[in-house]
Short mmCIF file of C-alpha atoms and ligand atoms in Angstrom, two decimals:
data_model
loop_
_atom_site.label_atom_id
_atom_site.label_comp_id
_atom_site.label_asym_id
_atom_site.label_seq_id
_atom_site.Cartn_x
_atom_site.Cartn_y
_atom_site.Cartn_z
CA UNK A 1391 0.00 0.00 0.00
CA UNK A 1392 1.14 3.69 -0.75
CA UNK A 1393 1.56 5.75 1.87
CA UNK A 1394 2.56 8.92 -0.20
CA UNK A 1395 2.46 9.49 -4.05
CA UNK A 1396 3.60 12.51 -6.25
CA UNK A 1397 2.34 13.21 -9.83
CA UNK A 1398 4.28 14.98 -12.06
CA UNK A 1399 5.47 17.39 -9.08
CA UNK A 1400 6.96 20.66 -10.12
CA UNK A 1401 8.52 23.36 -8.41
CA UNK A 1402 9.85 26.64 -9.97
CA UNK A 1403 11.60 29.35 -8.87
CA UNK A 1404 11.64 32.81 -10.35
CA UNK A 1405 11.43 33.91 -14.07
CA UNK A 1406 12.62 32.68 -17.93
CA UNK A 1407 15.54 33.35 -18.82
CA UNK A 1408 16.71 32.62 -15.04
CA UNK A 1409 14.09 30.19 -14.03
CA UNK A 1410 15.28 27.69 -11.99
CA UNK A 1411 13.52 24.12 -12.03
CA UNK A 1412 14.23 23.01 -8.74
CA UNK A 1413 12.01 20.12 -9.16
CA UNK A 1414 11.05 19.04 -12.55
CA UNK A 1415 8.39 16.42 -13.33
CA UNK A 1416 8.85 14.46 -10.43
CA UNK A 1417 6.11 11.09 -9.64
CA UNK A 1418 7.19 8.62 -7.41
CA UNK A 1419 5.66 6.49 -4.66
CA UNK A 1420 6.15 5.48 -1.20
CA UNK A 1421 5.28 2.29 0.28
CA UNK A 1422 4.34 2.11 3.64
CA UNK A 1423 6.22 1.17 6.28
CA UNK A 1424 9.49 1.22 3.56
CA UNK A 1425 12.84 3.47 4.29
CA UNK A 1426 13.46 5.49 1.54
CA UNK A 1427 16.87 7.55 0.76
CA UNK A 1428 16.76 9.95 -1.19
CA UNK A 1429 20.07 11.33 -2.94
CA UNK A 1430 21.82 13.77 -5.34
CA UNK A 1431 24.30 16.15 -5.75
CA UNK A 1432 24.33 19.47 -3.81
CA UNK A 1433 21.76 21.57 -5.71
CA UNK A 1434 19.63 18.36 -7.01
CA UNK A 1435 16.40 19.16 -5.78
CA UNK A 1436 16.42 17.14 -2.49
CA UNK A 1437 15.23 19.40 0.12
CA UNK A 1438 13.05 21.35 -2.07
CA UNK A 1439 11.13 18.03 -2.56
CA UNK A 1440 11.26 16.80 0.75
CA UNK A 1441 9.46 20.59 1.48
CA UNK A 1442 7.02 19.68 -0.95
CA UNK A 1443 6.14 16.36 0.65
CA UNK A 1444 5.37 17.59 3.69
CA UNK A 1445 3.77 20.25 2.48
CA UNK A 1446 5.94 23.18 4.15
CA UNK A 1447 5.79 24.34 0.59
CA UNK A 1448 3.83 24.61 -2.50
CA UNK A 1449 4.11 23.29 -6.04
CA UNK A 1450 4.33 25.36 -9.03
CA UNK A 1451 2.16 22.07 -10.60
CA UNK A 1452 1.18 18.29 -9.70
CA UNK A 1453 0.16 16.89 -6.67
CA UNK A 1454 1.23 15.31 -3.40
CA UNK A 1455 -1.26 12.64 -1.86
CA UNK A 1456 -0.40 11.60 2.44
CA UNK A 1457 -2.26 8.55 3.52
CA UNK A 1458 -5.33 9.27 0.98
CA UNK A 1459 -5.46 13.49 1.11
CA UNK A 1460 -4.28 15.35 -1.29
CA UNK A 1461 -2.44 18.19 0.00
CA UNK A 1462 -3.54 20.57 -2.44
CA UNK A 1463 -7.25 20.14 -1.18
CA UNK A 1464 -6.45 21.65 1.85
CA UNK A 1465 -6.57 25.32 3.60
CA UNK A 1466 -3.66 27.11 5.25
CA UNK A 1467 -5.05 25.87 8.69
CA UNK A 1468 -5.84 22.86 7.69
CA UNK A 1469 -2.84 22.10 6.28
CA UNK A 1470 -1.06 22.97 9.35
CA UNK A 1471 -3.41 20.27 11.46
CA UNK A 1472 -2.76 17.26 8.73
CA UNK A 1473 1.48 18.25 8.89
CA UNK A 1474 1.09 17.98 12.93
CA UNK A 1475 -0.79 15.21 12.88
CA UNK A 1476 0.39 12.97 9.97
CA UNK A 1477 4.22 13.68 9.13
CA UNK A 1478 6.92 14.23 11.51
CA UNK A 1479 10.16 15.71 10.80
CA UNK A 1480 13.81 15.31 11.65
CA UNK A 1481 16.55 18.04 10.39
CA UNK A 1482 19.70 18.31 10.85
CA UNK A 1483 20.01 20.84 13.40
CA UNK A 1484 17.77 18.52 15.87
CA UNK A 1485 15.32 21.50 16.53
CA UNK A 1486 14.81 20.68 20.18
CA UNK A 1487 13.33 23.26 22.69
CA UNK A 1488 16.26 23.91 25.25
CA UNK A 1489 14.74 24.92 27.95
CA UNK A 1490 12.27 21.91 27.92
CA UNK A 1491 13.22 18.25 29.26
CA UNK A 1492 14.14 15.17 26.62
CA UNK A 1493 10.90 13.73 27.76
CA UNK A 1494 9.01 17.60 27.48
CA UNK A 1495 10.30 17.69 24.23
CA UNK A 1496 9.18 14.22 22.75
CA UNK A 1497 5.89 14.84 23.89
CA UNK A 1498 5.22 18.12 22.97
CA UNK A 1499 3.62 17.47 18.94
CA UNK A 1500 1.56 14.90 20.61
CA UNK A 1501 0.05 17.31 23.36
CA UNK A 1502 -0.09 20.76 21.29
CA UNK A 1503 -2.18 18.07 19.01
CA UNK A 1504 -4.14 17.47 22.11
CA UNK A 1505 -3.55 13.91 21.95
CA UNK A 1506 -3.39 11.73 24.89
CA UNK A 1507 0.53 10.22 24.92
CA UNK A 1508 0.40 6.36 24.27
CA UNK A 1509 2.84 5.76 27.38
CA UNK A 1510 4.20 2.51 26.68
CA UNK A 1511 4.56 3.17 23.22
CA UNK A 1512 7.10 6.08 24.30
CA UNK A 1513 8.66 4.29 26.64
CA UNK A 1514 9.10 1.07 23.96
CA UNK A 1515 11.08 4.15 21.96
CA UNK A 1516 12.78 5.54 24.41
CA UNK A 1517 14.28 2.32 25.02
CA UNK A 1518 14.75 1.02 21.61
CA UNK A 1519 16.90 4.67 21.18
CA UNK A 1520 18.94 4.39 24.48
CA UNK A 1521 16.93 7.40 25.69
CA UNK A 1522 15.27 5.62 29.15
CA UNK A 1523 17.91 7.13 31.50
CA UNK A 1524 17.99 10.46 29.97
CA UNK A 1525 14.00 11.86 29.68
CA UNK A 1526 14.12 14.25 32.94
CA UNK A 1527 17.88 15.87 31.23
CA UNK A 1528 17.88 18.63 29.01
CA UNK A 1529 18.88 18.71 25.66
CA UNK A 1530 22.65 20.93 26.20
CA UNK A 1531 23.30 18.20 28.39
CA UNK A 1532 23.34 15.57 25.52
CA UNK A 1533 25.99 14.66 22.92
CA UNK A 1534 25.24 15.39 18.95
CA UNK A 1535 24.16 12.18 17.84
CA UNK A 1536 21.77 11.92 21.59
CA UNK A 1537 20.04 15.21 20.59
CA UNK A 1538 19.30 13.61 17.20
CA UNK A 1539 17.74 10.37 18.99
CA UNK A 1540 15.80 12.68 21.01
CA UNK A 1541 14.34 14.71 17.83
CA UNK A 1542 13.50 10.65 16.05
CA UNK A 1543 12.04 10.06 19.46
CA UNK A 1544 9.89 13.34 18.74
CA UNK A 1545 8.83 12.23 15.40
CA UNK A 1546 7.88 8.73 16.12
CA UNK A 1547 5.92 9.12 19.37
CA UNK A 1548 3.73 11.08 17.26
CA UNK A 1549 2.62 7.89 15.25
CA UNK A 1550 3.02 10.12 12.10
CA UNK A 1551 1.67 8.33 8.61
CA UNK A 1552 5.24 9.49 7.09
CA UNK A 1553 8.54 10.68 9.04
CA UNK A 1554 10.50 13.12 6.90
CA UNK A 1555 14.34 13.56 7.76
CA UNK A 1556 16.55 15.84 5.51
CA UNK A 1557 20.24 15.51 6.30
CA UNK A 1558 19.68 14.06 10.03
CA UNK A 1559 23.33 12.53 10.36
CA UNK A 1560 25.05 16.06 8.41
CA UNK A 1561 26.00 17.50 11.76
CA UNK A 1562 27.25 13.93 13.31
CA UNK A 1563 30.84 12.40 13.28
CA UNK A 1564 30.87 9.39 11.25
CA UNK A 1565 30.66 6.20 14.23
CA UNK A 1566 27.81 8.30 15.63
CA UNK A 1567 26.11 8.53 12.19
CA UNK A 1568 26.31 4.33 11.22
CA UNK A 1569 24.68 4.82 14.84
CA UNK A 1570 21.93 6.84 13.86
CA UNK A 1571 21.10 5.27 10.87
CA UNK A 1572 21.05 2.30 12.47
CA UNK A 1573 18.15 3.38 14.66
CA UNK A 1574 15.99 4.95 11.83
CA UNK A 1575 16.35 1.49 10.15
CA UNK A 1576 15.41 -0.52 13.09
CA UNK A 1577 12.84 1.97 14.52
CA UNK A 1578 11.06 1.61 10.66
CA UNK A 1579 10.85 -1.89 10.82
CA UNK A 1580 9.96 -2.23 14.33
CA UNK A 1581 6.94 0.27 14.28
CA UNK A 1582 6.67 -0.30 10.62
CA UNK A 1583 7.48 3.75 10.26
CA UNK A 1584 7.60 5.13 6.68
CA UNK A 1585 10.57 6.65 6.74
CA UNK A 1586 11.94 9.58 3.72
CA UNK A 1587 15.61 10.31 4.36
CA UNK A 1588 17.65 12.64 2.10
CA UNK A 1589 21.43 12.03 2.21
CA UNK A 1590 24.10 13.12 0.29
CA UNK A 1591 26.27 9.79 1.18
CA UNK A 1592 25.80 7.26 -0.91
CA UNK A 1593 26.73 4.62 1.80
CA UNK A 1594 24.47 5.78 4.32
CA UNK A 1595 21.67 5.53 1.31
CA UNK A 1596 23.03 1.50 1.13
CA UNK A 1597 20.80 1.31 4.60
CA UNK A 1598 17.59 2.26 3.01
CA UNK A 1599 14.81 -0.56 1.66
CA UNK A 1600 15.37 1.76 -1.18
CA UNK A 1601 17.03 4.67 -3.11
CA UNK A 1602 15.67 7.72 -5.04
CA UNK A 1603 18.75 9.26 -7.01
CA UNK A 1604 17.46 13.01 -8.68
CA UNK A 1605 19.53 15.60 -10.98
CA UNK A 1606 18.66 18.82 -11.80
CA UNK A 1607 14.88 18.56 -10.43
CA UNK A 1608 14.22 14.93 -11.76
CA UNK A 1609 14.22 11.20 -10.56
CA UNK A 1610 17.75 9.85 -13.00
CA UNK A 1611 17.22 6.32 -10.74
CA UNK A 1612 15.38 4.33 -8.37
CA UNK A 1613 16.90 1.07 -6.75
CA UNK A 1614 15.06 -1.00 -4.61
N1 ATP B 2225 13.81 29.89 -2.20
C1 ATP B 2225 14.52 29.67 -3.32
N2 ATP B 2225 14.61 30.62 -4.28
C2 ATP B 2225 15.30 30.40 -5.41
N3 ATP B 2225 15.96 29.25 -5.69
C3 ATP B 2225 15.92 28.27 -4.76
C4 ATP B 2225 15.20 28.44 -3.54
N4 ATP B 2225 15.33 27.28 -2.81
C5 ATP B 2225 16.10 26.46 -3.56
N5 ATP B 2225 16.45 27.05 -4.73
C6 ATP B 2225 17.27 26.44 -5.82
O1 ATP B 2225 16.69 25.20 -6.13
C7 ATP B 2225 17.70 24.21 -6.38
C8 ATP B 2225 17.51 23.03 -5.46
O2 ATP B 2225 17.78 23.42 -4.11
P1 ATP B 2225 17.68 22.41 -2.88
O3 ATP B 2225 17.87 23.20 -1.64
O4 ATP B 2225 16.44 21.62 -3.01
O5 ATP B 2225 18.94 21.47 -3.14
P2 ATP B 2225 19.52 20.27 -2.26
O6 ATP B 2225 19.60 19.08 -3.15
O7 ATP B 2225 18.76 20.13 -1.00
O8 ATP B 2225 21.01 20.76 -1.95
P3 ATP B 2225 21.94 20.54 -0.65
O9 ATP B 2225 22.48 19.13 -0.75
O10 ATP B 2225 23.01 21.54 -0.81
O11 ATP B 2225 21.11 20.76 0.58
C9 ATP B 2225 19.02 24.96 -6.21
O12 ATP B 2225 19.46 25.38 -7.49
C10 ATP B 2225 18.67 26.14 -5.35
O13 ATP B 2225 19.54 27.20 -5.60
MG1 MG B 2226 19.24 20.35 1.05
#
């Protein structure tokens, strides 16, 4: 089953003769419960697409579809519910709230959502990510590569139909990254997470079910 699709997906910026087609023509679907890579050059396309499939951003044309809604088909505000409620995020930069706990911090999509937190659900993650001994810290107190656990905690514990992760291992040395990547791919299978990574390391994409190569805007290859 797809959890996300893309139709001809297009995303210009500016003006002929200086137009550039940061994504161009771009359909491609996502399996559930599958971890994706995505990866290119610097300048390919990658974030601007992973933008689009969240729907932090708008296409110039053709459509994004999350578990059955097509983004386009919804308002400002309600496009700002379905992001909080059905796709989580991880960037580079970890994005944690400093002056909030790990455990504060984790929670906090699930209760601005106004969602109860599934307890033992957390607490299987927290676990699972070598977080159970560090929920009442905060984040300064943590390494690089604990932060970033912390912000995959975040994501997950939100039960999200589609976690979106652009660069998360770009700030991390390179024993903490195998790490990291380690724990998306076992987290995905475990909780059957769709997972859409972009990385510009082709090893790190060798951990993915599956890799989405793009070039100037487009999809150049797809290996599964
Ligand atoms: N807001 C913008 N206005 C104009 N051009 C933009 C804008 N955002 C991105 N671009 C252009 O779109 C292209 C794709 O950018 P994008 O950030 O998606 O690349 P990327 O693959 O994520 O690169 P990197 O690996 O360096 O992060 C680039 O040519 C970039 O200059
Ligand atoms: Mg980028």
């Amino acid at each position: 089953m797809n959890i996300l699709s893309t139709n001809n997906l297009t995303k210009y910026y500016g003006a002929e003769p200086l137009q550039v087609k940061a994504i161009d023509g771009v359909t491609l679907e996502i399996e559930k419960g599958s971890f994706t890579a995505i990866v290119g050059t610097s300048g390919s396309g990658k974030s601007t697409l992973l933008h689009l499939l969240g729907g932090l951003d708008i296409p110039t044309s053709g459509s994004v579809c999350v578990d059955g809604q097509e983004l386009s088909g919804l308002g400002k505000n309600e496009l700002a519910v379905f992001r909080r409620r059905k796709i989580g995020f991880i960037f580079q930069n970890y994005n944690l709230m400093p002056n909030l706990t790990v455990y504060d911090n984790i929670v906090l999509p699930v209760e601005l959502d106004g969602r109860n937190v599934d307890k033992e659900y957390l607490n299987s993650i927290a676990t699972t990510l070598g977080l159970e001994d560090k929920l009442n810290r905060k984040p300064n107190k943590l390494s690089g590569g604990q932060q970033q656990r912390v912000a995959i905690a975040r994501a997950l514990v939100a039960k999200p139909a589609l976690i979106l992760a652009d660069e998360p291992t770009g700030n991390l040395d390179s024993h903490t990254t195998q790490e990291v990547i380690g724990l998306l791919q076992t987290t995905s299978k475990k909780y059957h997470q769709t997972i859409v990574m972009i990385t510009h390391n082709d090893e790190i994409a060798q951990s993915a079910d599956r890799t989405i190569r793009i070039e100037d805007g487009r999809i150049v290859g797809s290996r599964w």
